[in-house]
XYZ file of C-alpha atoms in Angstrom:
721
model
C 70.276 119.574 118.824
C 71.036 117.645 115.666
C 69.457 114.224 115.535
C 71.919 111.393 114.818
C 71.541 109.768 111.459
C 70.254 106.202 111.841
C 70.894 103.685 109.137
C 68.096 101.116 108.868
C 68.882 97.457 108.665
C 67.130 97.001 105.331
C 68.950 99.924 103.751
C 72.226 98.670 105.153
C 71.759 95.218 103.674
C 70.812 96.734 100.342
C 73.917 98.909 100.367
C 76.096 95.928 101.251
C 74.567 93.841 98.470
C 75.101 96.579 95.898
C 78.621 97.287 97.138
C 79.554 93.602 97.058
C 78.081 93.155 93.603
C 79.909 96.205 92.286
C 83.261 95.101 93.685
C 82.804 91.544 92.423
C 81.979 92.680 88.910
C 84.823 95.177 88.984
C 87.180 92.414 90.069
C 86.142 90.293 87.093
C 86.753 93.194 84.728
C 90.233 93.822 86.074
C 91.104 90.140 86.001
C 90.284 89.923 82.308
C 92.390 92.968 81.504
C 95.729 91.216 81.666
C 97.720 94.102 80.340
C 96.116 96.755 82.504
C 98.183 98.337 85.272
C 95.538 100.695 86.576
C 94.454 99.691 90.048
C 93.092 101.301 93.144
C 95.247 101.715 96.284
C 94.403 99.884 99.667
C 91.264 99.850 101.731
C 90.797 98.407 105.152
C 88.282 99.025 107.898
C 88.149 98.229 111.556
C 85.287 98.924 113.865
C 86.984 98.361 117.180
C 90.396 99.249 118.474
C 92.926 96.489 118.829
C 94.047 97.490 122.280
C 92.928 99.605 125.211
C 96.557 100.306 126.053
C 99.022 102.018 123.721
C 101.840 99.742 124.880
C 100.372 96.413 126.035
C 97.888 94.777 123.686
C 94.982 92.943 125.254
C 93.245 91.918 122.013
C 94.119 90.900 118.455
C 90.754 91.324 116.736
C 92.084 91.332 113.191
C 94.206 88.156 113.432
C 91.731 86.215 115.550
C 88.546 87.507 113.858
C 87.201 87.829 117.360
C 86.756 90.395 120.133
C 87.937 87.843 122.691
C 90.776 89.003 124.970
C 94.197 87.439 124.458
C 93.964 86.207 128.038
C 90.898 84.170 127.022
C 92.406 82.818 123.782
C 93.774 79.261 123.849
C 96.382 79.971 121.193
C 99.785 81.607 121.001
C 99.438 85.144 119.689
C 102.086 87.870 119.911
C 101.225 91.524 119.341
C 103.833 94.217 118.710
C 102.148 97.565 119.333
C 103.062 100.887 117.747
C 104.973 102.031 120.813
C 106.846 98.732 120.893
C 107.730 99.172 117.215
C 109.140 102.597 118.044
C 110.966 101.132 121.026
C 112.499 98.471 118.745
C 113.517 101.262 116.338
C 111.863 99.088 113.686
C 112.130 100.214 110.071
C 111.267 96.869 108.448
C 109.072 93.873 109.212
C 112.264 91.981 110.038
C 113.053 94.554 112.718
C 109.498 94.304 114.035
C 109.667 90.511 114.361
C 113.011 90.483 116.166
C 112.481 89.398 119.724
C 109.100 87.740 119.148
C 109.092 84.300 120.735
C 109.171 81.460 118.214
C 110.007 83.731 115.271
C 113.278 84.086 113.363
C 113.524 86.900 110.810
C 116.044 88.171 108.298
C 118.059 84.946 107.984
C 118.442 85.507 104.217
C 120.033 88.935 104.642
C 119.088 92.431 103.504
C 117.371 91.550 100.218
C 114.578 94.082 99.724
C 111.820 91.821 100.977
C 110.878 89.976 104.157
C 111.797 86.479 105.209
C 110.819 84.894 108.493
C 110.435 81.507 110.142
C 107.707 80.691 112.672
C 108.085 77.584 114.827
C 110.719 76.185 112.523
C 108.664 76.600 109.344
C 109.309 79.159 106.607
C 106.267 81.445 106.656
C 107.346 84.386 104.479
C 104.358 83.986 102.152
C 101.858 84.108 105.046
C 101.552 87.892 105.381
C 98.144 89.513 105.847
C 96.962 93.102 106.068
C 93.911 93.737 108.243
C 93.080 90.037 108.156
C 93.284 89.628 104.364
C 95.980 87.782 102.463
C 98.260 89.963 100.370
C 99.292 89.062 96.864
C 102.453 87.032 97.110
C 104.168 88.091 93.900
C 104.375 84.464 92.897
C 106.530 82.475 93.074
C 108.138 84.334 95.978
C 107.404 87.521 97.911
C 109.527 90.194 96.262
C 108.536 93.423 97.976
C 108.990 94.171 101.663
C 105.924 95.096 103.688
C 105.642 98.699 104.827
C 105.291 99.021 108.616
C 105.378 102.806 109.069
C 101.651 102.827 108.261
C 100.883 100.081 110.792
C 99.577 100.313 114.343
C 100.319 96.701 115.198
C 102.152 93.610 113.992
C 100.271 90.478 115.073
C 101.856 87.036 114.950
C 99.570 84.009 115.110
C 101.628 80.870 115.757
C 100.827 77.366 114.673
C 98.222 76.201 112.113
C 95.884 79.092 111.309
C 93.840 77.586 108.486
C 90.619 77.848 110.471
C 90.750 81.638 110.149
C 92.637 82.129 106.929
C 92.576 79.009 104.772
C 95.874 78.366 103.030
C 98.469 79.208 105.668
C 101.868 77.678 106.342
C 101.704 75.382 109.408
C 104.174 77.488 111.394
C 101.867 80.494 111.502
C 101.227 83.875 109.930
C 101.820 87.619 110.353
C 98.966 90.115 110.250
C 99.589 93.851 109.876
C 97.010 96.231 111.328
C 96.884 99.551 109.501
C 96.624 102.972 111.099
C 93.019 104.145 111.299
C 91.332 107.543 111.646
C 91.184 108.650 115.284
C 88.744 110.730 117.339
C 91.064 113.718 117.519
C 92.754 116.006 115.026
C 96.545 116.030 114.960
C 99.547 116.565 112.729
C 102.746 114.603 113.359
C 106.004 114.370 111.482
C 109.522 113.018 111.969
C 112.869 113.582 110.293
C 115.674 111.064 110.741
C 119.322 111.038 109.754
C 121.566 108.104 110.489
C 124.388 105.756 109.613
C 124.999 104.678 106.026
C 123.431 107.879 104.733
C 119.988 107.140 106.127
C 117.577 109.958 105.323
C 113.957 109.471 106.295
C 110.862 111.585 106.717
C 107.393 110.560 107.929
C 104.094 112.343 108.375
C 100.795 111.399 110.022
C 97.776 113.697 109.661
C 94.368 113.064 111.234
C 91.283 115.249 110.874
C 88.219 114.620 113.024
C 85.608 117.374 112.584
C 83.354 116.044 115.362
C 85.984 114.645 117.732
C 84.784 111.195 116.730
C 86.236 108.318 114.743
C 83.172 108.529 112.510
C 83.676 110.991 109.703
C 87.419 111.178 110.445
C 90.158 111.172 107.813
C 93.799 110.118 108.131
C 96.801 110.419 105.847
C 100.250 109.009 106.618
C 103.370 108.389 104.607
C 107.101 107.840 104.572
C 110.068 108.550 102.328
C 113.456 107.000 102.997
C 116.823 106.445 101.365
C 119.720 104.425 102.795
C 122.918 102.825 101.606
C 124.029 99.411 102.839
C 127.337 98.331 104.415
C 127.686 96.120 101.332
C 129.139 97.955 98.350
C 126.593 99.134 95.754
C 123.597 97.924 97.788
C 120.928 100.497 98.668
C 117.248 100.763 99.600
C 114.800 103.540 98.688
C 111.150 103.683 99.662
C 108.126 105.923 99.148
C 104.810 105.243 100.879
C 101.472 107.028 101.283
C 98.173 105.818 102.736
C 94.859 107.725 103.079
C 91.931 106.322 105.063
C 88.422 107.499 105.868
C 85.696 106.386 108.276
C 82.159 106.997 107.030
C 79.477 108.171 109.434
C 76.604 105.749 108.833
C 75.032 105.812 112.264
C 75.621 104.047 115.549
C 75.085 100.525 114.260
C 77.147 100.693 111.093
C 80.865 101.196 110.459
C 82.495 101.563 107.069
C 86.164 102.336 106.741
C 88.232 102.539 103.582
C 91.995 102.685 103.234
C 94.269 102.930 100.242
C 98.027 102.657 100.034
C 100.798 102.983 97.517
C 104.442 102.141 97.951
C 107.402 102.339 95.608
C 110.663 100.569 96.337
C 114.054 100.585 94.669
C 116.798 98.315 95.898
C 119.787 96.162 95.101
C 119.838 92.746 96.763
C 122.586 91.823 99.165
C 123.879 88.407 98.038
C 125.763 87.160 101.082
C 129.422 86.149 101.288
C 131.267 82.858 100.703
C 131.616 80.556 103.708
C 135.287 80.021 102.853
C 136.754 83.379 103.713
C 134.272 84.160 106.496
C 133.209 81.240 108.688
C 136.048 79.116 107.338
C 139.594 80.178 106.537
C 140.482 80.960 102.947
C 144.143 80.368 101.987
C 144.057 83.753 100.246
C 142.914 85.627 103.343
C 139.666 86.907 104.827
C 137.013 88.363 102.507
C 136.104 92.036 102.862
C 132.674 92.166 104.564
C 131.625 94.956 102.179
C 132.109 92.751 99.094
C 129.216 92.580 96.636
C 129.235 89.307 94.689
C 126.615 90.326 92.112
C 126.991 93.055 89.508
C 125.691 96.602 90.178
C 125.052 97.099 86.457
C 122.711 94.087 86.429
C 121.189 94.149 89.871
C 118.600 96.874 90.341
C 115.016 96.149 91.415
C 112.025 98.479 91.204
C 108.599 97.668 92.595
C 105.209 99.338 92.955
C 102.434 98.076 95.198
C 98.870 99.428 95.032
C 96.330 98.227 97.543
C 92.798 99.312 98.325
C 89.951 97.902 100.358
C 87.277 98.424 102.935
C 85.915 96.966 106.140
C 82.197 97.046 106.788
C 80.421 96.207 110.041
C 76.742 96.305 110.940
C 75.018 95.387 114.198
C 71.477 94.054 113.737
C 68.727 94.575 116.267
C 68.462 90.829 116.884
C 72.021 90.574 118.216
C 73.722 89.370 115.036
C 76.750 91.277 113.717
C 77.924 91.253 110.114
C 81.543 91.948 109.078
C 82.772 92.217 105.511
C 86.393 92.855 104.615
C 87.618 93.326 101.034
C 90.939 94.253 99.409
C 92.495 94.312 95.962
C 96.234 94.529 95.444
C 98.389 95.159 92.395
C 102.125 94.422 92.533
C 104.554 95.267 89.739
C 108.209 94.360 90.049
C 111.091 94.521 87.568
C 114.541 93.485 88.646
C 117.823 91.934 87.605
C 120.301 89.986 89.673
C 123.523 88.025 89.279
C 123.784 84.950 91.488
C 126.626 82.620 92.328
C 126.213 78.983 91.342
C 125.301 76.462 93.996
C 126.654 73.166 95.299
C 129.947 71.866 93.980
C 129.879 74.403 91.147
C 130.211 77.406 93.450
C 133.985 77.853 93.097
C 135.430 78.370 89.612
C 138.556 76.511 88.523
C 141.718 78.308 87.475
C 143.672 77.783 84.240
C 145.274 74.691 85.729
C 141.851 73.197 86.350
C 142.120 73.553 90.107
C 140.075 75.422 92.699
C 142.200 78.108 94.322
C 139.310 79.772 96.236
C 139.764 83.150 94.592
C 136.925 83.101 92.063
C 133.229 82.210 92.292
C 131.318 80.839 89.313
C 128.253 82.694 88.056
C 127.774 80.823 84.791
C 124.212 80.914 83.420
C 122.864 81.926 86.817
C 121.728 85.519 86.330
C 118.072 86.488 86.203
C 115.769 89.150 84.834
C 112.622 88.880 86.932
C 109.368 90.656 86.075
C 106.256 90.164 88.182
C 102.796 91.509 87.414
C 100.512 90.325 90.170
C 96.842 91.043 90.815
C 94.912 89.625 93.771
C 91.478 89.941 95.369
C 90.529 88.927 98.880
C 87.177 89.033 100.663
C 85.905 87.790 104.011
C 82.275 87.731 105.128
C 81.482 86.857 108.727
C 78.371 86.708 110.918
C 78.748 86.730 114.687
C 76.341 86.398 117.601
C 76.686 85.913 121.332
C 73.873 84.078 123.114
C 73.026 81.789 126.025
C 71.889 78.199 125.486
C 71.301 75.586 128.191
C 73.105 77.746 130.712
C 76.190 78.133 128.533
C 77.418 81.299 126.802
C 78.146 80.934 123.064
C 80.199 83.209 120.812
C 79.363 81.937 117.325
C 81.098 82.910 114.070
C 79.986 81.775 110.611
C 82.027 82.962 107.659
C 82.874 82.626 103.988
C 86.125 83.940 102.532
C 87.720 83.802 99.110
C 90.992 84.700 97.444
C 92.014 84.951 93.805
C 95.450 85.722 92.445
C 96.930 85.969 88.966
C 100.674 86.441 88.545
C 102.499 86.941 85.258
C 106.051 85.864 86.007
C 109.160 86.313 83.859
C 112.384 84.696 85.070
C 114.722 84.882 82.068
C 118.166 83.332 82.502
C 121.370 85.167 81.598
C 125.055 84.307 81.505
C 127.890 86.427 82.923
C 131.552 85.905 83.716
C 133.001 84.700 87.006
C 134.027 87.057 89.828
C 137.370 87.230 91.613
C 136.368 88.007 95.191
C 139.743 89.614 95.952
C 139.877 91.712 92.780
C 136.264 92.044 91.555
C 135.589 93.343 88.054
C 132.044 94.665 87.506
C 130.244 95.711 84.364
C 130.798 92.419 82.530
C 128.751 91.539 79.447
C 125.488 89.757 80.164
C 123.963 87.355 77.623
C 120.395 86.008 77.469
C 120.343 82.188 77.439
C 116.744 81.164 78.163
C 113.264 82.669 78.317
C 111.111 81.561 81.256
C 107.641 83.102 81.315
C 104.763 81.664 83.298
C 101.276 82.654 84.377
C 100.457 81.408 87.870
C 96.894 81.375 89.195
C 95.523 80.625 92.639
C 91.865 80.497 93.669
C 90.331 79.338 96.891
C 87.028 79.486 98.734
C 86.557 78.688 102.401
C 83.563 78.112 104.655
C 84.230 78.214 108.396
C 82.347 77.853 111.663
C 83.667 78.686 115.127
C 82.023 78.530 118.522
C 83.537 79.674 121.819
C 81.488 78.067 124.597
C 81.768 79.342 128.167
C 80.717 76.175 129.971
C 80.909 77.847 133.386
C 82.742 80.702 135.062
C 86.080 78.948 134.633
C 85.881 76.494 131.731
C 86.037 77.644 128.088
C 85.621 75.245 125.141
C 86.437 76.362 121.577
C 85.494 74.313 118.503
C 86.205 75.255 114.894
C 85.822 73.673 111.488
C 86.582 74.813 107.975
C 86.138 73.435 104.447
C 88.439 74.782 101.711
C 88.372 74.409 97.948
C 91.576 75.463 96.165
C 92.791 75.495 92.574
C 96.305 76.180 91.298
C 97.320 76.562 87.671
C 100.622 77.268 85.918
C 100.897 78.026 82.205
C 104.221 78.369 80.402
C 104.080 81.032 77.696
C 107.284 79.596 76.219
C 106.250 75.945 75.845
C 102.475 76.392 75.924
C 102.128 73.677 78.578
C 99.586 74.009 81.397
C 99.354 72.215 84.717
C 96.189 72.523 86.763
C 95.308 71.061 90.110
C 92.225 71.174 92.320
C 92.242 70.288 96.023
C 89.845 70.413 98.915
C 90.391 69.806 102.579
C 88.720 69.996 105.962
C 90.673 71.562 108.801
C 89.731 72.281 112.355
C 90.786 73.122 115.857
C 89.676 72.394 119.383
C 90.809 73.828 122.687
C 89.965 73.848 126.360
C 90.953 76.657 128.721
C 90.528 76.729 132.494
C 90.713 80.097 134.254
C 92.228 79.530 137.675
C 91.503 83.191 138.444
C 91.860 86.559 136.723
C 95.634 86.095 136.628
C 96.334 82.621 135.212
C 94.544 80.480 132.616
C 96.078 77.169 131.436
C 94.908 75.613 128.160
C 95.404 72.780 125.698
C 94.667 72.946 121.973
C 94.839 70.940 118.760
C 94.823 72.471 115.257
C 95.363 71.446 111.638
C 96.313 73.285 108.451
C 96.101 72.852 104.684
C 98.400 74.095 101.918
C 98.034 72.939 98.279
C 101.008 71.564 96.367
C 101.531 72.070 92.661
C 103.222 69.606 90.331
C 103.252 65.840 89.802
C 105.477 62.889 90.634
C 107.348 60.652 88.182
C 104.110 58.786 87.442
C 102.298 62.058 86.669
C 100.181 61.803 89.813
C 99.359 65.219 91.315
C 100.826 65.927 94.725
C 98.465 65.896 97.670
C 98.131 69.070 99.784
C 100.543 69.584 102.634
C 99.059 69.102 106.083
C 100.011 70.611 109.409
C 99.088 69.205 112.818
C 99.868 70.781 116.180
C 99.295 70.068 119.849
C 99.870 73.016 122.174
C 99.807 73.237 125.971
C 100.193 76.635 127.565
C 99.176 79.224 130.094
C 98.090 82.845 129.709
C 99.030 85.324 132.435
C 97.977 88.884 133.180
C 97.870 91.386 136.005
C 94.492 92.441 137.444
C 94.728 95.804 135.649
C 95.795 94.073 132.377
C 98.940 96.210 132.169
C 100.979 93.004 132.216
C 100.378 90.306 129.613
C 102.382 87.100 129.509
C 102.263 83.609 128.067
C 104.126 80.339 128.104
C 103.486 77.507 125.658
C 104.827 74.091 124.662
C 104.043 72.887 121.156
C 104.480 69.789 119.006
C 104.110 70.595 115.294
C 104.253 68.260 112.284
C 104.370 69.319 108.642
C 103.326 66.368 106.466
C 103.161 65.512 102.755
C 106.310 67.559 102.112
C 107.625 67.320 98.540
C 111.248 66.117 98.499
C 113.810 64.940 95.937
C 113.299 61.475 94.490
C 116.455 59.459 95.328
C 115.890 57.120 92.342
C 114.863 59.634 89.686
C 116.999 62.584 90.755
C 115.256 65.003 88.388
C 111.853 64.232 89.920
C 110.056 64.932 93.207
C 108.194 62.605 95.555
C 105.822 63.323 98.422
C 107.406 61.405 101.252
C 108.629 64.149 103.533
C 107.736 65.162 107.077
C 109.167 67.842 109.347
C 108.886 67.965 113.113
C 109.324 70.942 115.415
C 108.895 71.031 119.181
C 109.597 73.870 121.505
C 108.790 76.106 124.434
C 108.005 79.809 124.087
C 107.517 82.430 126.750
C 107.053 86.156 126.471
C 106.063 89.175 128.525
C 104.775 92.627 127.658
C 104.306 94.958 130.581
C 103.866 98.432 132.017
C 105.358 97.912 135.461
C 106.256 100.301 138.212
C 105.885 103.971 137.373
C 107.264 104.863 133.991
C 108.875 101.482 133.214
C 107.784 99.501 130.152
C 109.372 96.305 128.939
C 109.072 93.310 126.647
C 110.862 90.009 127.036
C 110.869 86.723 125.159
C 112.609 83.367 125.252
C 112.381 80.448 122.831
C 113.733 76.943 123.369
C 113.483 74.833 120.226
C 113.728 71.258 121.441
C 113.496 69.657 117.995
C 113.510 71.072 114.477
C 114.290 68.227 112.139
C 113.346 66.093 109.162
C 111.335 63.207 110.592
C 110.548 61.434 107.285
C 112.191 61.543 103.856
C 112.450 59.463 100.699
C 116.209 59.449 101.355
C 116.713 57.734 104.718
C 120.021 59.554 105.265
C 118.144 62.853 105.573
C 116.024 61.689 108.526
C 117.162 63.422 111.688
C 118.801 66.352 109.911
C 118.177 69.724 111.520
C 116.055 72.298 109.705
C 117.972 75.253 108.312
C 118.628 78.443 110.271
C 116.852 77.380 113.477
C 118.719 78.187 116.734
C 118.142 76.074 119.822
C 117.798 79.146 122.039
C 116.670 82.695 121.232
C 116.097 85.526 123.691
C 115.395 89.233 123.927
C 114.733 91.970 126.473
C 113.821 95.583 125.814
C 112.946 98.269 128.353
C 112.050 101.954 128.315
C 111.913 104.254 131.351
C 110.237 107.661 131.467
C 111.491 109.935 134.239
C 108.158 111.750 134.666
C 105.511 109.058 134.071
C 102.651 111.371 135.053
C 103.368 113.574 132.039
C 103.597 112.876 128.333
C 106.562 115.247 128.277
C 110.118 114.915 129.522
C 113.131 112.593 129.219
C 113.152 108.846 128.605
C 115.860 106.226 128.167
C 115.775 102.679 126.959
C 117.851 99.696 126.081
C 117.969 95.978 125.705
C 119.585 92.973 124.123
C 118.675 90.208 121.693
C 120.433 87.107 120.558
C 120.440 83.436 119.736
C 122.642 80.369 119.862
C 124.269 78.717 116.855
C 122.361 77.591 113.743
C 122.996 74.945 111.086
C 122.566 74.652 107.328
C 122.236 71.442 105.325
C 125.610 70.322 103.866
C 127.445 73.088 105.742
C 130.019 71.361 107.955
C 130.419 74.205 110.463
C 127.946 75.940 112.722
C 126.720 79.463 112.123
C 127.827 81.116 115.385
C 125.384 82.545 117.869
C 125.405 86.175 118.928
C 124.100 88.769 121.355
C 123.720 92.422 120.409
C 122.689 95.421 122.477
C 120.461 98.387 121.613
C 119.971 101.703 123.389
C 117.982 104.929 123.074
C 117.447 108.291 124.773
C 114.947 111.003 123.969
C 113.079 114.081 125.082
C 109.459 115.026 124.364
C 108.345 118.671 124.640
C 104.944 120.166 123.893
C 105.174 120.233 120.104
C 108.542 118.691 119.386
C 110.877 115.979 120.500
C 114.223 114.402 119.747
C 115.626 110.888 120.001
C 119.027 109.249 119.648
C 118.822 105.513 118.990
C 121.610 102.981 118.502
C 121.106 99.416 117.316
C 123.976 96.944 117.808
C 125.644 99.344 120.209
C 129.050 97.613 120.240
C 129.094 97.061 116.446
C 129.339 93.288 116.785
C 130.135 91.337 113.624
C 127.747 88.406 113.378
C 125.981 86.207 110.844
C 122.213 86.367 110.416
C 122.031 82.957 108.741
C 123.007 81.031 105.631
C 121.592 80.859 102.109
C 123.135 77.464 101.377
C 126.293 75.506 102.181
C 128.390 78.092 100.299
C 126.949 81.482 101.329
C 126.333 83.159 104.688
C 124.431 86.384 105.327
C 125.729 89.180 107.515
C 123.976 90.642 110.511
C 123.288 94.352 110.714
C 126.216 96.480 111.915
C 125.879 99.402 114.319
C 123.168 101.844 113.215
C 122.988 105.298 114.837
C 119.839 107.340 114.140
C 118.963 110.845 115.249
C 115.291 111.775 114.952
C 113.453 115.061 115.371
C 109.696 114.825 116.023
C 106.921 117.376 115.548
C 103.456 117.078 117.102
C 100.530 119.508 116.698
C-alpha cells in the first residue's frame, strides 16, 4: 500500500512564504510595465464545497469567509446554485440575479456588461470572484462577468466592509468558480435559439485517484447572438482550466485561470416620447438603434489567474491565503444621445417636432487597460473559553488597481428616429486620457461566540487604509487622496430550535470618494449604516432553506450637485432605504424543487440633499414590490434519468426616474421548460417570457427607457460521459 504524502508544517510555511514573496515581486514587476499586456489567466482555490446539496445551498464559505451554515448566519445571504442557474436558463449575471430578493438587475438594458441594484443602492462595481475583488475597469465596469464557469452566485446584502473592505453599502455579488471534482467526466451542450443564438459549452474533469486532490478541470463556452435591436449583437469566448495539487491531508492548493473575449454593440434604449408617452409622429419601432453601427463596436479581453491555499496546523489553527491578478483590455466606440433639455433637436424653424434626437459632441472612443491584484490572508481557530465556543478569524487583505482610461469625445450628426441615416462622419473634438489608481489595505477581526446552546453572538471589526489617485495625461494634473476608516458589525441570533432562528444585526461600510469641493477640500469617504432584523428557517433535513428580513439602510456623505456653484459638488447627501425581503429555496415532496422570493421596498429615497427640493425624491429604478417563483418537477425522482418540466413567473410593480413625469410600468413574465435526460445525452426546450410580453426594464434618464427581454426560445442538446 502506498503511504500518503504528508506535508510538514514547517515546509508548508516555507512554501507559502516563498510563493507569497514570488507573487508579490511579480506583481510589482507587472505594475511597473505600463505598456505590457502579457498576463496570466485566473487562479482560485477552495478547500471545502459550498453546499452539500446540488440544489439547496446550506453554506456560502467564499462570501462569508466562514464555514458557518447559512442557518447560523445573522445576515441576509442568497445563494443561486448551479442547478438553479440552469433552472433560470441564465446566460448572464443579470439572468442569474433575477428573482433574488432585494436585487434588481438589468435596469440599464442589454449593454454588454452587468448592472444591478441591491437594497436600493447601485452595486455594479461590487463583484467578486472566489472572495476577491475583480478589477473594475475604472471608471465603470465594462465587461460582463462570465457565469458558465461558475458553480454558485452568492449575494451578500447590506454593508459587507468587514469581509471585503471597500464595498457599496447595498451589498456585493460573489461568483464561485467550478472546481475539480472527485470523479472523471466529460460534459458538453449545444444550444440554438431565438435571435440566431448559437452556443456551445464543454466541461471536462479528470481525477486519476477518484479524489479532488490531483484532479484537473477544464470548462469553456462559445456563443453568438443577435439582439432584437437592430445592429446590436453579443459574442463571447471563454475558457478556464483549474488544478488541485495533492499536498497531503492537511494542505490544499488549487489554481484556476480564465480567459474571456467579448464583442458587442451596446443597446442604447429608446426615447420616452414615442414609447411610454405618445409622440405626435407615431410610436417608435422597438427595434430602433439610436447609436451608429459604424461607430459602436466594443471588444474586450479579460485574463485572470490566482490560487487558494489552505493549511491546517496541528494546534488547531487554519491558514487560508487567496490571491488573484486580473488584466482587462477594452476598446470600444459609442454614439450617445444628449441628455436633459438638449435631447431633442430643433428643426429648421427652430422648433422641436419630436422626430430627431441630438447627438452633438456626445460620442465616445473608450479604451481601458486595467491591471489589478488582490490578496487575502486569514487565520482561523475554533476553541472553548469560559464555557463558550469561539470561532475566531484574523485576516489581512489588500487590493491594488491601475487603470489607463481613454474617453475621447467625438461629434456626429443628429438622428431622425423615423428615418434613421447611419454611417455619418465622426469628428474628434476632445482628448480625455486619465490614469486611475486605487490601493487599499485592510486588517479585520471576527469572533462568533456560541454563548450557550441557543444564543450566538458575532462581533467584527476592521481597519482600512485606502488611497485613490487620478492623473490626466492631457493636462498633467494629478489629484490624490488618502482615507482610513474603522467599520464593524455586531449581531445576536437565538435558535428557537433546529427550524427557526431569529436575529438582529448592525453593520457599517466604507467607500472612499475622489475629488474636492469648491473650497478644494477633499471629500470624506461615504459611510453605510444598517440595522437588520430577521429570521432564518430550515427543515430538519436542510432540504428547505428560507429567510425573512427587515432592514433599515442609510448611505451617508453622498456627493451631490452644489445648488450655488452649479459646476461644483458638495458632500451633503444621504439616501435611505427600508424594506422587507423573504425567500425560499427547497427540495420538497418527491421530485419537486422550487425557489421563491418577495421584496417589499418600504422606502427608497433621498433623505438629505444640498438642494432641499430633492429631499423625499424616490431613488431611480426601484420598484415597491418584486416577486418571483420558479419550480421544476422530475417525474422519476429516484433516478437521474427521465422527463422533467418546469416553469415560473417573475415581475415587479412600477418604477420611477428623476425628472421623468410618468411611471415606468410594472410587469409579470412567465418562463417554462421541459427536458429529458438519458444515460449519456439529454435534450431541453426552454422558453423565457413565454407570452412575449412587451415591457420596460428601467430608464437611463428622463429621456430614455430600456426594453425588457422579448420571448427567447432555446433548444439544447446535452452530452454526458
